[in-house]
C-alpha cells in the first residue's frame, strides 16, 4: 500500500517548476510535509528563497535553481545543476505558467509568443529534459498544470485556452509514450485559484465587465479555490496513491467543468 506513516511522497525527490509562489509554493510546502525533498525551479529568486526557508523552517528539505523555463539554455543549466547537486528525482510537477486576458482581435504577436513560450515551450523543454532522466532513475510521476480552460472556451482568454489545451494534450501523449518506461503523467485542471495569477485574472475580467461578485464567474465554482486545494490534487497524482492513474485530467473546480 502506498500510504506510509512517513508521508505520501516519503523518500522521493520532487522537481516543481513555478514552485516559488501561489499554487507552486503551496505544493512545495505540502510535498515537503509529506516527505519529499523539494527542488524548486523558478524565475523569481526572492519568492523562491522565501519558500525554501519556509520548507526548512517546517523541517523539510528544499533546493532552488533559478531559471526562466521558457529558455532552453536556462532549463538545461538548471537540470545540469540538479543532476550534480541533488542527483535523481522521481516527481516532476510542471507548473510554471501565466495568463494574458485580452480580446483576440487586440492580441499581438508578442502576446502570442509570450504565452506560447511561458506555458507551452516551457513544458516541452522541461519534460524533454526530465523524462529520460526520470526513466534512468527508475521511473516516476509527472504532473502538468493545465486548466479548466484546457477544454472549455472562455471569452478574452483565447491565447490562454490555446496554450492550456496544448499542455493537457502533452500530458496525455506523455502518459502513452512513456508508460512502458515506468512514467505516469497526469494533469491538474484548476478553475479560479486565490493566487497572484488568479486574482489578476478575475480583476481583468471584472474590468472587462465579467463581474465576479454577482455574475457568472462566482456562480460557476461558488468560491475561489485555495492554492492548497490544487496542491493536494497534484500531490495525489504525484504519489503512489495514484499508481494506476495515467493520462487523466483532474479538475479542481468545485464542479464547474461538469456543469459546463
Ligand atoms: P502565480 O503567478 O502565483 O505563480 C506562478 C509561479 O510561476 C511564480 O512563482 C512565477 O515566478 C513562476 N513563473 C512564471 N513564469 C516563469 C518562467 N518563465 N520561468 C520560471 N518560473 C516562472 O500563479 P499560480 O496561480 O500559482 O500558478 C500558475 C499556474 O497555474 C499556471 O500554469 C496557470 O496556468 C495555472 N492555473 C492557475 C489558475 C489560477 O486561477 N491561479 C487557474 C488555472 C490554472
PDB file of C-alpha atoms and ligand atoms in Angstrom:
ATOM      1  CA  UNK A   1       0.000   0.000   0.000  1.00  0.00           C
ATOM      2  CA  UNK A   2       1.361   3.391  -0.940  1.00  0.00           C
ATOM      3  CA  UNK A   3       0.470   5.434   2.116  1.00  0.00           C
ATOM      4  CA  UNK A   4       3.128   5.212   4.813  1.00  0.00           C
ATOM      5  CA  UNK A   5       3.341   6.825   8.213  1.00  0.00           C
ATOM      6  CA  UNK A   6       6.283   8.829   6.846  1.00  0.00           C
ATOM      7  CA  UNK A   7       4.164  10.700   4.310  1.00  0.00           C
ATOM      8  CA  UNK A   8       2.679  10.125   0.894  1.00  0.00           C
ATOM      9  CA  UNK A   9       5.851  11.020  -1.020  1.00  0.00           C
ATOM     10  CA  UNK A  10       8.380   9.992   1.604  1.00  0.00           C
ATOM     11  CA  UNK A  11      11.828   9.331   0.222  1.00  0.00           C
ATOM     12  CA  UNK A  12      11.032  10.886  -3.135  1.00  0.00           C
ATOM     13  CA  UNK A  13      12.517  13.977  -4.779  1.00  0.00           C
ATOM     14  CA  UNK A  14      10.093  16.358  -6.482  1.00  0.00           C
ATOM     15  CA  UNK A  15      11.089  18.991  -9.034  1.00  0.00           C
ATOM     16  CA  UNK A  16       8.478  21.777  -9.110  1.00  0.00           C
ATOM     17  CA  UNK A  17       8.639  24.475 -11.782  1.00  0.00           C
ATOM     18  CA  UNK A  18       6.987  27.684 -10.642  1.00  0.00           C
ATOM     19  CA  UNK A  19       7.361  26.319  -7.116  1.00  0.00           C
ATOM     20  CA  UNK A  20       8.151  29.693  -5.547  1.00  0.00           C
ATOM     21  CA  UNK A  21       4.724  31.310  -5.278  1.00  0.00           C
ATOM     22  CA  UNK A  22       0.996  30.677  -5.354  1.00  0.00           C
ATOM     23  CA  UNK A  23      -0.023  27.079  -6.070  1.00  0.00           C
ATOM     24  CA  UNK A  24       3.649  26.233  -6.563  1.00  0.00           C
ATOM     25  CA  UNK A  25       4.584  27.458  -3.078  1.00  0.00           C
ATOM     26  CA  UNK A  26       1.646  25.597  -1.536  1.00  0.00           C
ATOM     27  CA  UNK A  27       2.838  22.485  -3.397  1.00  0.00           C
ATOM     28  CA  UNK A  28       6.454  22.906  -2.301  1.00  0.00           C
ATOM     29  CA  UNK A  29       5.299  23.094   1.321  1.00  0.00           C
ATOM     30  CA  UNK A  30       2.828  20.215   1.032  1.00  0.00           C
ATOM     31  CA  UNK A  31       5.166  17.872  -0.875  1.00  0.00           C
ATOM     32  CA  UNK A  32       7.886  18.567   1.711  1.00  0.00           C
ATOM     33  CA  UNK A  33       5.484  17.968   4.595  1.00  0.00           C
ATOM     34  CA  UNK A  34       4.584  14.626   3.016  1.00  0.00           C
ATOM     35  CA  UNK A  35       8.222  13.588   2.978  1.00  0.00           C
ATOM     36  CA  UNK A  36       9.632  14.673  -0.385  1.00  0.00           C
ATOM     37  CA  UNK A  37      12.841  16.534  -0.961  1.00  0.00           C
ATOM     38  CA  UNK A  38      11.694  19.543  -2.984  1.00  0.00           C
ATOM     39  CA  UNK A  39      13.578  21.153  -5.856  1.00  0.00           C
ATOM     40  CA  UNK A  40      12.143  24.481  -6.992  1.00  0.00           C
ATOM     41  CA  UNK A  41      12.865  25.875 -10.442  1.00  0.00           C
ATOM     42  CA  UNK A  42      11.573  29.427 -10.754  1.00  0.00           C
ATOM     43  CA  UNK A  43      12.400  32.798 -12.265  1.00  0.00           C
ATOM     44  CA  UNK A  44      11.526  34.697  -9.064  1.00  0.00           C
ATOM     45  CA  UNK A  45      14.555  34.326  -6.831  1.00  0.00           C
ATOM     46  CA  UNK A  46      13.208  36.260  -3.852  1.00  0.00           C
ATOM     47  CA  UNK A  47       9.941  34.322  -3.644  1.00  0.00           C
ATOM     48  CA  UNK A  48      11.794  31.049  -4.173  1.00  0.00           C
ATOM     49  CA  UNK A  49      14.265  31.720  -1.370  1.00  0.00           C
ATOM     50  CA  UNK A  50      11.340  32.592   0.929  1.00  0.00           C
ATOM     51  CA  UNK A  51       9.666  29.304   0.030  1.00  0.00           C
ATOM     52  CA  UNK A  52      12.875  27.351   0.593  1.00  0.00           C
ATOM     53  CA  UNK A  53      13.140  28.978   4.030  1.00  0.00           C
ATOM     54  CA  UNK A  54       9.512  28.126   4.817  1.00  0.00           C
ATOM     55  CA  UNK A  55      10.121  24.481   3.893  1.00  0.00           C
ATOM     56  CA  UNK A  56      13.262  24.354   6.021  1.00  0.00           C
ATOM     57  CA  UNK A  57      11.526  26.012   8.985  1.00  0.00           C
ATOM     58  CA  UNK A  58       8.884  23.278   8.730  1.00  0.00           C
ATOM     59  CA  UNK A  59      11.635  20.651   8.950  1.00  0.00           C
ATOM     60  CA  UNK A  60      11.750  19.769   5.250  1.00  0.00           C
ATOM     61  CA  UNK A  61      14.442  19.864   2.587  1.00  0.00           C
ATOM     62  CA  UNK A  62      14.290  22.243  -0.366  1.00  0.00           C
ATOM     63  CA  UNK A  63      16.680  23.434  -3.066  1.00  0.00           C
ATOM     64  CA  UNK A  64      16.288  26.287  -5.535  1.00  0.00           C
ATOM     65  CA  UNK A  65      17.626  26.646  -9.061  1.00  0.00           C
ATOM     66  CA  UNK A  66      16.857  29.865 -10.883  1.00  0.00           C
ATOM     67  CA  UNK A  67      15.669  29.575 -14.479  1.00  0.00           C
ATOM     68  CA  UNK A  68      13.264  31.058 -16.962  1.00  0.00           C
ATOM     69  CA  UNK A  69      11.683  27.773 -18.016  1.00  0.00           C
ATOM     70  CA  UNK A  70      10.835  29.139 -21.457  1.00  0.00           C
ATOM     71  CA  UNK A  71      14.560  29.360 -22.265  1.00  0.00           C
ATOM     72  CA  UNK A  72      16.249  26.163 -23.375  1.00  0.00           C
ATOM     73  CA  UNK A  73      19.731  27.026 -22.091  1.00  0.00           C
ATOM     74  CA  UNK A  74      18.393  28.023 -18.663  1.00  0.00           C
ATOM     75  CA  UNK A  75      16.315  24.846 -18.369  1.00  0.00           C
ATOM     76  CA  UNK A  76      19.330  22.709 -19.251  1.00  0.00           C
ATOM     77  CA  UNK A  77      21.572  24.620 -16.830  1.00  0.00           C
ATOM     78  CA  UNK A  78      19.058  24.141 -14.008  1.00  0.00           C
ATOM     79  CA  UNK A  79      18.737  20.404 -14.691  1.00  0.00           C
ATOM     80  CA  UNK A  80      22.536  20.053 -15.005  1.00  0.00           C
ATOM     81  CA  UNK A  81      22.829  21.647 -11.562  1.00  0.00           C
ATOM     82  CA  UNK A  82      20.096  19.378 -10.164  1.00  0.00           C
ATOM     83  CA  UNK A  83      21.911  16.337 -11.509  1.00  0.00           C
ATOM     84  CA  UNK A  84      25.219  17.319  -9.958  1.00  0.00           C
ATOM     85  CA  UNK A  85      23.941  18.803  -6.676  1.00  0.00           C
ATOM     86  CA  UNK A  86      20.759  16.826  -5.907  1.00  0.00           C
ATOM     87  CA  UNK A  87      21.004  13.657  -8.081  1.00  0.00           C
ATOM     88  CA  UNK A  88      17.903  11.870  -9.357  1.00  0.00           C
ATOM     89  CA  UNK A  89      14.251  12.769  -8.944  1.00  0.00           C
ATOM     90  CA  UNK A  90      11.003  10.797  -9.022  1.00  0.00           C
ATOM     91  CA  UNK A  91       8.405  13.526  -9.446  1.00  0.00           C
ATOM     92  CA  UNK A  92       8.143  16.377 -11.921  1.00  0.00           C
ATOM     93  CA  UNK A  93       5.443  18.952 -11.294  1.00  0.00           C
ATOM     94  CA  UNK A  94       5.482  21.130 -14.419  1.00  0.00           C
ATOM     95  CA  UNK A  95       3.525  24.035 -13.065  1.00  0.00           C
ATOM     96  CA  UNK A  96       5.004  27.424 -14.132  1.00  0.00           C
ATOM     97  CA  UNK A  97       2.714  29.439 -16.346  1.00  0.00           C
ATOM     98  CA  UNK A  98       0.974  32.748 -16.857  1.00  0.00           C
ATOM     99  CA  UNK A  99      -2.081  34.372 -18.461  1.00  0.00           C
ATOM    100  CA  UNK A 100      -2.991  37.235 -20.770  1.00  0.00           C
ATOM    101  CA  UNK A 101      -6.608  38.469 -20.674  1.00  0.00           C
ATOM    102  CA  UNK A 102      -7.489  40.285 -23.916  1.00  0.00           C
ATOM    103  CA  UNK A 103      -9.916  40.178 -26.826  1.00  0.00           C
ATOM    104  CA  UNK A 104      -8.439  38.049 -29.627  1.00  0.00           C
ATOM    105  CA  UNK A 105      -8.548  40.950 -32.098  1.00  0.00           C
ATOM    106  CA  UNK A 106      -6.353  43.065 -29.781  1.00  0.00           C
ATOM    107  CA  UNK A 107      -3.857  40.284 -29.148  1.00  0.00           C
ATOM    108  CA  UNK A 108      -0.399  40.953 -30.567  1.00  0.00           C
ATOM    109  CA  UNK A 109       2.193  38.538 -31.883  1.00  0.00           C
ATOM    110  CA  UNK A 110       4.329  39.469 -28.871  1.00  0.00           C
ATOM    111  CA  UNK A 111       1.443  38.328 -26.631  1.00  0.00           C
ATOM    112  CA  UNK A 112       1.253  35.109 -28.621  1.00  0.00           C
ATOM    113  CA  UNK A 113       4.993  34.499 -28.342  1.00  0.00           C
ATOM    114  CA  UNK A 114       4.997  35.216 -24.608  1.00  0.00           C
ATOM    115  CA  UNK A 115       2.140  32.895 -23.743  1.00  0.00           C
ATOM    116  CA  UNK A 116       3.310  30.104 -26.026  1.00  0.00           C
ATOM    117  CA  UNK A 117       6.823  30.441 -24.572  1.00  0.00           C
ATOM    118  CA  UNK A 118       5.896  30.530 -20.887  1.00  0.00           C
ATOM    119  CA  UNK A 119       3.057  27.986 -20.996  1.00  0.00           C
ATOM    120  CA  UNK A 120       3.877  25.617 -23.865  1.00  0.00           C
ATOM    121  CA  UNK A 121       7.545  25.842 -24.835  1.00  0.00           C
ATOM    122  CA  UNK A 122       8.462  25.597 -21.154  1.00  0.00           C
ATOM    123  CA  UNK A 123       6.505  22.358 -20.705  1.00  0.00           C
ATOM    124  CA  UNK A 124       8.153  20.945 -23.831  1.00  0.00           C
ATOM    125  CA  UNK A 125      11.647  21.968 -22.710  1.00  0.00           C
ATOM    126  CA  UNK A 126      11.227  20.762 -19.126  1.00  0.00           C
ATOM    127  CA  UNK A 127       9.589  17.437 -19.993  1.00  0.00           C
ATOM    128  CA  UNK A 128      12.022  16.761 -22.843  1.00  0.00           C
ATOM    129  CA  UNK A 129      14.910  17.193 -20.451  1.00  0.00           C
ATOM    130  CA  UNK A 130      13.416  15.489 -17.400  1.00  0.00           C
ATOM    131  CA  UNK A 131      11.784  12.382 -18.877  1.00  0.00           C
ATOM    132  CA  UNK A 132      14.938  10.477 -19.879  1.00  0.00           C
ATOM    133  CA  UNK A 133      16.494  11.305 -16.523  1.00  0.00           C
ATOM    134  CA  UNK A 134      13.407  10.030 -14.690  1.00  0.00           C
ATOM    135  CA  UNK A 135      13.410   6.856 -16.787  1.00  0.00           C
ATOM    136  CA  UNK A 136      17.102   6.328 -15.988  1.00  0.00           C
ATOM    137  CA  UNK A 137      16.246   6.866 -12.316  1.00  0.00           C
ATOM    138  CA  UNK A 138      13.671   4.057 -12.388  1.00  0.00           C
ATOM    139  CA  UNK A 139      10.540   5.932 -13.466  1.00  0.00           C
ATOM    140  CA  UNK A 140       8.202   8.297 -11.671  1.00  0.00           C
ATOM    141  CA  UNK A 141       5.257  10.614 -11.931  1.00  0.00           C
ATOM    142  CA  UNK A 142       4.778  13.780 -13.972  1.00  0.00           C
ATOM    143  CA  UNK A 143       2.019  16.261 -13.187  1.00  0.00           C
ATOM    144  CA  UNK A 144       1.325  19.133 -15.572  1.00  0.00           C
ATOM    145  CA  UNK A 145      -0.762  22.141 -14.585  1.00  0.00           C
ATOM    146  CA  UNK A 146      -3.399  22.631 -17.239  1.00  0.00           C
ATOM    147  CA  UNK A 147      -6.652  24.491 -16.521  1.00  0.00           C
ATOM    148  CA  UNK A 148     -10.397  24.430 -16.839  1.00  0.00           C
ATOM    149  CA  UNK A 149      -9.526  26.493 -19.937  1.00  0.00           C
ATOM    150  CA  UNK A 150      -7.826  23.430 -21.458  1.00  0.00           C
ATOM    151  CA  UNK A 151     -11.119  22.017 -22.704  1.00  0.00           C
ATOM    152  CA  UNK A 152     -13.696  24.802 -22.326  1.00  0.00           C
ATOM    153  CA  UNK A 153     -13.620  28.097 -24.232  1.00  0.00           C
ATOM    154  CA  UNK A 154     -13.536  31.439 -22.425  1.00  0.00           C
ATOM    155  CA  UNK A 155     -14.014  34.936 -23.794  1.00  0.00           C
ATOM    156  CA  UNK A 156     -10.929  37.168 -23.546  1.00  0.00           C
ATOM    157  CA  UNK A 157      -8.745  34.122 -22.930  1.00  0.00           C
ATOM    158  CA  UNK A 158      -8.285  32.668 -26.416  1.00  0.00           C
ATOM    159  CA  UNK A 159      -4.488  32.531 -26.220  1.00  0.00           C
ATOM    160  CA  UNK A 160      -4.630  31.091 -22.715  1.00  0.00           C
ATOM    161  CA  UNK A 161      -7.145  28.445 -23.817  1.00  0.00           C
ATOM    162  CA  UNK A 162      -4.846  27.522 -26.733  1.00  0.00           C
ATOM    163  CA  UNK A 163      -1.822  27.095 -24.519  1.00  0.00           C
ATOM    164  CA  UNK A 164      -3.636  25.168 -21.795  1.00  0.00           C
ATOM    165  CA  UNK A 165      -5.218  22.879 -24.379  1.00  0.00           C
ATOM    166  CA  UNK A 166      -1.716  22.187 -25.668  1.00  0.00           C
ATOM    167  CA  UNK A 167      -0.267  21.218 -22.293  1.00  0.00           C
ATOM    168  CA  UNK A 168      -3.228  18.981 -21.479  1.00  0.00           C
ATOM    169  CA  UNK A 169      -2.594  17.142 -24.743  1.00  0.00           C
ATOM    170  CA  UNK A 170       1.107  16.963 -23.928  1.00  0.00           C
ATOM    171  CA  UNK A 171       0.270  15.275 -20.627  1.00  0.00           C
ATOM    172  CA  UNK A 172      -1.876  12.671 -22.408  1.00  0.00           C
ATOM    173  CA  UNK A 173       0.781  11.980 -25.025  1.00  0.00           C
ATOM    174  CA  UNK A 174       3.481  11.547 -22.368  1.00  0.00           C
ATOM    175  CA  UNK A 175       1.208   9.133 -20.494  1.00  0.00           C
ATOM    176  CA  UNK A 176       1.008   6.896 -23.542  1.00  0.00           C
ATOM    177  CA  UNK A 177       4.563   7.282 -24.811  1.00  0.00           C
ATOM    178  CA  UNK A 178       6.364   6.660 -21.510  1.00  0.00           C
ATOM    179  CA  UNK A 179       4.035   4.200 -19.760  1.00  0.00           C
ATOM    180  CA  UNK A 180       6.220   1.206 -20.611  1.00  0.00           C
ATOM    181  CA  UNK A 181       9.187   3.031 -19.105  1.00  0.00           C
ATOM    182  CA  UNK A 182       7.619   3.461 -15.697  1.00  0.00           C
ATOM    183  CA  UNK A 183       6.353   7.015 -16.080  1.00  0.00           C
ATOM    184  CA  UNK A 184       2.817   8.157 -15.298  1.00  0.00           C
ATOM    185  CA  UNK A 185       1.672  11.595 -16.442  1.00  0.00           C
ATOM    186  CA  UNK A 186      -1.494  13.410 -15.418  1.00  0.00           C
ATOM    187  CA  UNK A 187      -2.833  16.958 -15.451  1.00  0.00           C
ATOM    188  CA  UNK A 188      -4.411  19.127 -12.780  1.00  0.00           C
ATOM    189  CA  UNK A 189      -7.021  21.495 -14.144  1.00  0.00           C
ATOM    190  CA  UNK A 190      -7.880  24.287 -11.702  1.00  0.00           C
ATOM    191  CA  UNK A 191     -10.646  26.856 -12.017  1.00  0.00           C
ATOM    192  CA  UNK A 192     -10.065  30.220 -10.288  1.00  0.00           C
ATOM    193  CA  UNK A 193      -7.440  29.941  -7.561  1.00  0.00           C
ATOM    194  CA  UNK A 194      -6.525  32.557  -4.938  1.00  0.00           C
ATOM    195  CA  UNK A 195      -3.035  33.439  -6.218  1.00  0.00           C
ATOM    196  CA  UNK A 196      -1.470  36.465  -7.922  1.00  0.00           C
ATOM    197  CA  UNK A 197      -2.358  34.820 -11.249  1.00  0.00           C
ATOM    198  CA  UNK A 198      -5.977  34.038 -10.340  1.00  0.00           C
ATOM    199  CA  UNK A 199      -6.717  37.354  -8.641  1.00  0.00           C
ATOM    200  CA  UNK A 200      -5.239  39.331 -11.552  1.00  0.00           C
ATOM    201  CA  UNK A 201      -7.321  37.267 -13.966  1.00  0.00           C
ATOM    202  CA  UNK A 202     -10.506  37.960 -12.003  1.00  0.00           C
ATOM    203  CA  UNK A 203      -9.675  41.701 -11.767  1.00  0.00           C
ATOM    204  CA  UNK A 204      -9.042  41.931 -15.509  1.00  0.00           C
ATOM    205  CA  UNK A 205     -12.224  40.034 -16.356  1.00  0.00           C
ATOM    206  CA  UNK A 206     -14.093  42.265 -13.886  1.00  0.00           C
ATOM    207  CA  UNK A 207     -12.710  45.361 -15.604  1.00  0.00           C
ATOM    208  CA  UNK A 208     -13.965  43.978 -18.909  1.00  0.00           C
ATOM    209  CA  UNK A 209     -17.459  43.609 -17.483  1.00  0.00           C
ATOM    210  CA  UNK A 210     -17.460  39.946 -16.482  1.00  0.00           C
ATOM    211  CA  UNK A 211     -18.117  40.553 -12.822  1.00  0.00           C
ATOM    212  CA  UNK A 212     -17.069  38.106 -10.166  1.00  0.00           C
ATOM    213  CA  UNK A 213     -19.179  39.366  -7.277  1.00  0.00           C
ATOM    214  CA  UNK A 214     -22.651  38.901  -8.669  1.00  0.00           C
ATOM    215  CA  UNK A 215     -22.049  37.346 -12.043  1.00  0.00           C
ATOM    216  CA  UNK A 216     -21.446  34.028 -13.733  1.00  0.00           C
ATOM    217  CA  UNK A 217     -17.865  33.779 -12.580  1.00  0.00           C
ATOM    218  CA  UNK A 218     -18.792  33.373  -8.922  1.00  0.00           C
ATOM    219  CA  UNK A 219     -21.733  31.128  -9.714  1.00  0.00           C
ATOM    220  CA  UNK A 220     -19.533  28.737 -11.640  1.00  0.00           C
ATOM    221  CA  UNK A 221     -17.491  27.456  -8.734  1.00  0.00           C
ATOM    222  CA  UNK A 222     -19.083  29.043  -5.677  1.00  0.00           C
ATOM    223  CA  UNK A 223     -15.909  30.433  -4.163  1.00  0.00           C
ATOM    224  CA  UNK A 224     -12.306  30.939  -5.153  1.00  0.00           C
ATOM    225  CA  UNK A 225     -10.195  27.816  -4.708  1.00  0.00           C
ATOM    226  CA  UNK A 226      -7.341  27.913  -2.197  1.00  0.00           C
ATOM    227  CA  UNK A 227      -3.852  27.119  -3.581  1.00  0.00           C
ATOM    228  CA  UNK A 228      -3.572  24.199  -1.137  1.00  0.00           C
ATOM    229  CA  UNK A 229      -6.624  22.564  -2.738  1.00  0.00           C
ATOM    230  CA  UNK A 230      -4.761  22.361  -6.060  1.00  0.00           C
ATOM    231  CA  UNK A 231      -1.527  21.335  -4.348  1.00  0.00           C
ATOM    232  CA  UNK A 232      -3.262  18.368  -2.709  1.00  0.00           C
ATOM    233  CA  UNK A 233      -4.626  17.206  -6.083  1.00  0.00           C
ATOM    234  CA  UNK A 234      -1.126  17.443  -7.579  1.00  0.00           C
ATOM    235  CA  UNK A 235       0.291  15.598  -4.568  1.00  0.00           C
ATOM    236  CA  UNK A 236      -2.215  12.795  -5.025  1.00  0.00           C
ATOM    237  CA  UNK A 237      -1.375  12.382  -8.723  1.00  0.00           C
ATOM    238  CA  UNK A 238       2.350  12.571  -7.991  1.00  0.00           C
ATOM    239  CA  UNK A 239       2.199   9.968  -5.236  1.00  0.00           C
ATOM    240  CA  UNK A 240       1.974   6.190  -5.466  1.00  0.00           C
ATOM    241  CA  UNK A 241      -1.617   6.502  -4.217  1.00  0.00           C
ATOM    242  CA  UNK A 242      -2.398   7.223  -7.893  1.00  0.00           C
ATOM    243  CA  UNK A 243      -0.276   4.292  -9.110  1.00  0.00           C
ATOM    244  CA  UNK A 244      -2.767   3.155 -11.804  1.00  0.00           C
ATOM    245  CA  UNK A 245      -3.915   6.621 -12.847  1.00  0.00           C
ATOM    246  CA  UNK A 246      -2.270   7.753 -16.057  1.00  0.00           C
ATOM    247  CA  UNK A 247      -3.267  10.244 -18.736  1.00  0.00           C
ATOM    248  CA  UNK A 248      -6.069  11.781 -16.674  1.00  0.00           C
ATOM    249  CA  UNK A 249      -7.183  15.371 -16.165  1.00  0.00           C
ATOM    250  CA  UNK A 250      -8.157  16.070 -12.564  1.00  0.00           C
ATOM    251  CA  UNK A 251     -10.441  19.110 -12.372  1.00  0.00           C
ATOM    252  CA  UNK A 252     -10.124  21.165  -9.200  1.00  0.00           C
ATOM    253  CA  UNK A 253     -13.060  23.492  -9.714  1.00  0.00           C
ATOM    254  CA  UNK A 254     -15.959  22.514  -7.436  1.00  0.00           C
ATOM    255  CA  UNK A 255     -17.991  21.109 -10.318  1.00  0.00           C
ATOM    256  CA  UNK A 256     -17.586  23.972 -12.788  1.00  0.00           C
ATOM    257  CA  UNK A 257     -16.332  21.761 -15.646  1.00  0.00           C
ATOM    258  CA  UNK A 258     -19.057  19.206 -15.090  1.00  0.00           C
ATOM    259  CA  UNK A 259     -21.701  21.907 -15.125  1.00  0.00           C
ATOM    260  CA  UNK A 260     -20.319  23.046 -18.498  1.00  0.00           C
TER     261      UNK A 260
HETATM  262  P1  LIG B   1       1.430  32.586  -9.600  1.00  0.00           P
HETATM  263  O1  LIG B   1       1.543  33.706 -10.557  1.00  0.00           O
HETATM  264  O2  LIG B   1       1.068  32.856  -8.174  1.00  0.00           O
HETATM  265  O3  LIG B   1       2.779  31.715  -9.588  1.00  0.00           O
HETATM  266  C1  LIG B   1       3.425  31.378 -10.782  1.00  0.00           C
HETATM  267  C2  LIG B   1       4.845  30.940 -10.458  1.00  0.00           C
HETATM  268  O4  LIG B   1       5.481  30.579 -11.684  1.00  0.00           O
HETATM  269  C3  LIG B   1       5.670  32.074  -9.833  1.00  0.00           C
HETATM  270  O5  LIG B   1       6.495  31.581  -8.808  1.00  0.00           O
HETATM  271  C4  LIG B   1       6.470  32.589 -11.018  1.00  0.00           C
HETATM  272  O6  LIG B   1       7.680  33.228 -10.653  1.00  0.00           O
HETATM  273  C5  LIG B   1       6.704  31.295 -11.802  1.00  0.00           C
HETATM  274  N1  LIG B   1       6.999  31.558 -13.209  1.00  0.00           N
HETATM  275  C6  LIG B   1       6.249  32.274 -14.075  1.00  0.00           C
HETATM  276  N2  LIG B   1       6.859  32.321 -15.268  1.00  0.00           N
HETATM  277  C7  LIG B   1       8.014  31.623 -15.147  1.00  0.00           C
HETATM  278  C8  LIG B   1       9.074  31.317 -16.029  1.00  0.00           C
HETATM  279  N3  LIG B   1       9.072  31.751 -17.298  1.00  0.00           N
HETATM  280  N4  LIG B   1      10.102  30.574 -15.582  1.00  0.00           N
HETATM  281  C9  LIG B   1      10.116  30.127 -14.303  1.00  0.00           C
HETATM  282  N5  LIG B   1       9.147  30.394 -13.409  1.00  0.00           N
HETATM  283  C10 LIG B   1       8.108  31.126 -13.827  1.00  0.00           C
HETATM  284  O7  LIG B   1       0.385  31.621 -10.282  1.00  0.00           O
HETATM  285  P2  LIG B   1      -0.338  30.273  -9.778  1.00  0.00           P
HETATM  286  O8  LIG B   1      -1.776  30.508  -9.933  1.00  0.00           O
HETATM  287  O9  LIG B   1       0.165  29.805  -8.505  1.00  0.00           O
HETATM  288  O10 LIG B   1       0.200  29.195 -10.810  1.00  0.00           O
HETATM  289  C11 LIG B   1       0.304  29.403 -12.170  1.00  0.00           C
HETATM  290  C12 LIG B   1      -0.012  28.103 -12.883  1.00  0.00           C
HETATM  291  O11 LIG B   1      -1.306  27.628 -12.501  1.00  0.00           O
HETATM  292  C13 LIG B   1      -0.046  28.349 -14.355  1.00  0.00           C
HETATM  293  O12 LIG B   1       0.363  27.207 -15.059  1.00  0.00           O
HETATM  294  C14 LIG B   1      -1.520  28.645 -14.579  1.00  0.00           C
HETATM  295  O13 LIG B   1      -1.911  28.485 -15.912  1.00  0.00           O
HETATM  296  C15 LIG B   1      -2.142  27.639 -13.647  1.00  0.00           C
HETATM  297  N6  LIG B   1      -3.523  27.957 -13.276  1.00  0.00           N
HETATM  298  C16 LIG B   1      -3.775  28.938 -12.390  1.00  0.00           C
HETATM  299  C17 LIG B   1      -5.093  29.239 -12.076  1.00  0.00           C
HETATM  300  C18 LIG B   1      -5.447  30.328 -11.087  1.00  0.00           C
HETATM  301  O14 LIG B   1      -6.613  30.752 -11.031  1.00  0.00           O
HETATM  302  N7  LIG B   1      -4.494  30.799 -10.299  1.00  0.00           N
HETATM  303  C19 LIG B   1      -6.137  28.533 -12.662  1.00  0.00           C
HETATM  304  C20 LIG B   1      -5.840  27.524 -13.580  1.00  0.00           C
HETATM  305  C21 LIG B   1      -4.504  27.231 -13.878  1.00  0.00           C
END
